Amino acid sequence: MDYWFTIEPYVYFNVVNGKSLLYNTLDGAVIESDSIEVALLLQKIRIKENCGVVKLSNECSQKGDLKEFISEVRKKYMGDLIAVNLSKWKPVQVMPIFNYISNNTVELYKKHSITPYKNILNNLTDIYIHLNKNVDIEYLVLFLQSLPENLIINIIGNFDSVPKLDFLWDFLNASSAPKNIICSLEEFVLLNPVYKRNFYYRILVDNFVDVKLFNTSVLYLSQQLLSFEYIFNVTSIEECNKAEEIISQYGIQNCCINPIYTGENILFFEKYVYLSKEDILSTKISVKDIFSNQSINVYDFGKIHIMPNGDAYANVNHPILGNIYRDSIYEIVQKELDEGKSWFRIRNEAPCHNCLYQWLCPSPSDCEIQIGRSNLCFIK
Ligand code: SF4
């Protein structure tokens, strides 16, 4: 009897240099194989005309490597063998293949004279406003008024030196958009209490924590029932341990540890930050996550930073997109979509483009740019 062989639609698979990987997005189960027969079978399934199903003779399905592979696939609910005589015609299978931004789509837009940029500002989700003493608050507020409603507004900086700051707080206070203040511990303590209630706080804590200041902030946040998150910036394992001590001592629920590259702590990164195969596969990854990794940079997409002099960036490590004194938000976003390096920075370059885990790996982060490597792992 011959069989139809197929992989389930929730199973992501990849074949590179004769090696194969299958990942079950429902329960995180993995199958890896070095067998050429398995690689050829999976490649055949991927051919468009096969519609996700290939015919296997009984003899073929019982051969060494394939027999073992098919048995594991069935045991892990990742695919199936179906007797050919059970179906009148060849069945088809949906596969998790990303083809959203293909040349065909752009051609289709052109053919029907539809601009792919029709709702360009729908791509924008977050604005980061960087403040210092040179910022023109009145112009900045005018710019904020020109943005689509309900973008997330993030305010970052050294507030104490900013002229006419209350003008900005008044505007933000009246706005219904979600608002975050990203500031150091010192800045937080100095903020005007009148405005403190309407913001979500992301408080940056650097290594040598001033315990008195930290106590004051914890006390204040809990008494005032404010929404907040502490971000512990760490540059070594000692700082990391210290941050964990503080987190457990104060029972802090909302927090994260953020490794910072200083130019001199590559050993810390190699030992504690670089990804291993186990790190990648131990994180639950959905089909949607895999599609996101294939299409956009999940850290940068939708975000625009405005510097105190009006310069606009999608990522401050990449070239400037425009200036709010000269360009509209529409022009800034369009420039990123057309020529930008940030929103679509994905793992499509060496060595990641030739890696079995290419789309299971999270998007490249700023650490990759700062360290000057496109992969922070020892897998490649
Ligand atoms: S080479 Fe790239 S894709 Fe592969 S594991 Fe390393 S970082 Fe991830």
Short mmCIF file of C-alpha atoms and ligand atoms in Angstrom, two decimals, residues 275-277 280 347 349 351-362 368 374-380, ligand 1:
data_model
loop_
_atom_site.label_atom_id
_atom_site.label_comp_id
_atom_site.label_asym_id
_atom_site.label_seq_id
_atom_site.Cartn_x
_atom_site.Cartn_y
_atom_site.Cartn_z
CA LEU A 275 22.28 32.02 22.99
CA SER A 276 22.68 28.28 23.07
CA LYS A 277 20.55 25.80 21.16
CA ILE A 280 16.37 28.97 21.73
CA ARG A 347 18.24 37.33 10.45
CA GLU A 349 22.45 37.73 6.63
CA PRO A 351 25.82 33.47 9.35
CA CYS A 352 22.13 33.36 10.38
CA HIS A 353 20.80 32.96 6.83
CA ASN A 354 22.37 29.51 6.76
CA CYS A 355 21.33 28.33 10.21
CA LEU A 356 18.74 25.70 11.09
CA TYR A 357 17.34 27.94 13.87
CA GLN A 358 17.17 31.08 11.67
CA TRP A 359 13.50 31.96 12.27
CA LEU A 360 13.20 30.47 15.74
CA CYS A 361 15.87 32.88 16.97
CA PRO A 362 14.62 36.26 18.24
CA GLU A 368 24.47 42.83 18.04
CA SER A 374 25.22 39.63 13.46
CA ASN A 375 24.79 36.65 15.77
CA LEU A 376 25.26 36.41 19.51
CA CYS A 377 25.68 32.65 19.75
CA PHE A 378 28.28 29.93 19.31
CA ILE A 379 26.01 27.82 17.10
CA LYS A 380 27.56 29.38 13.98
S1 SF4 B 1 23.53 31.71 13.86
FE1 SF4 B 1 21.96 33.29 14.00
S2 SF4 B 1 20.04 32.20 13.67
FE2 SF4 B 1 21.56 30.66 14.17
S3 SF4 B 1 21.37 30.38 16.36
FE3 SF4 B 1 22.98 31.89 16.03
S4 SF4 B 1 21.93 33.86 16.18
FE4 SF4 B 1 20.35 32.29 15.87
#
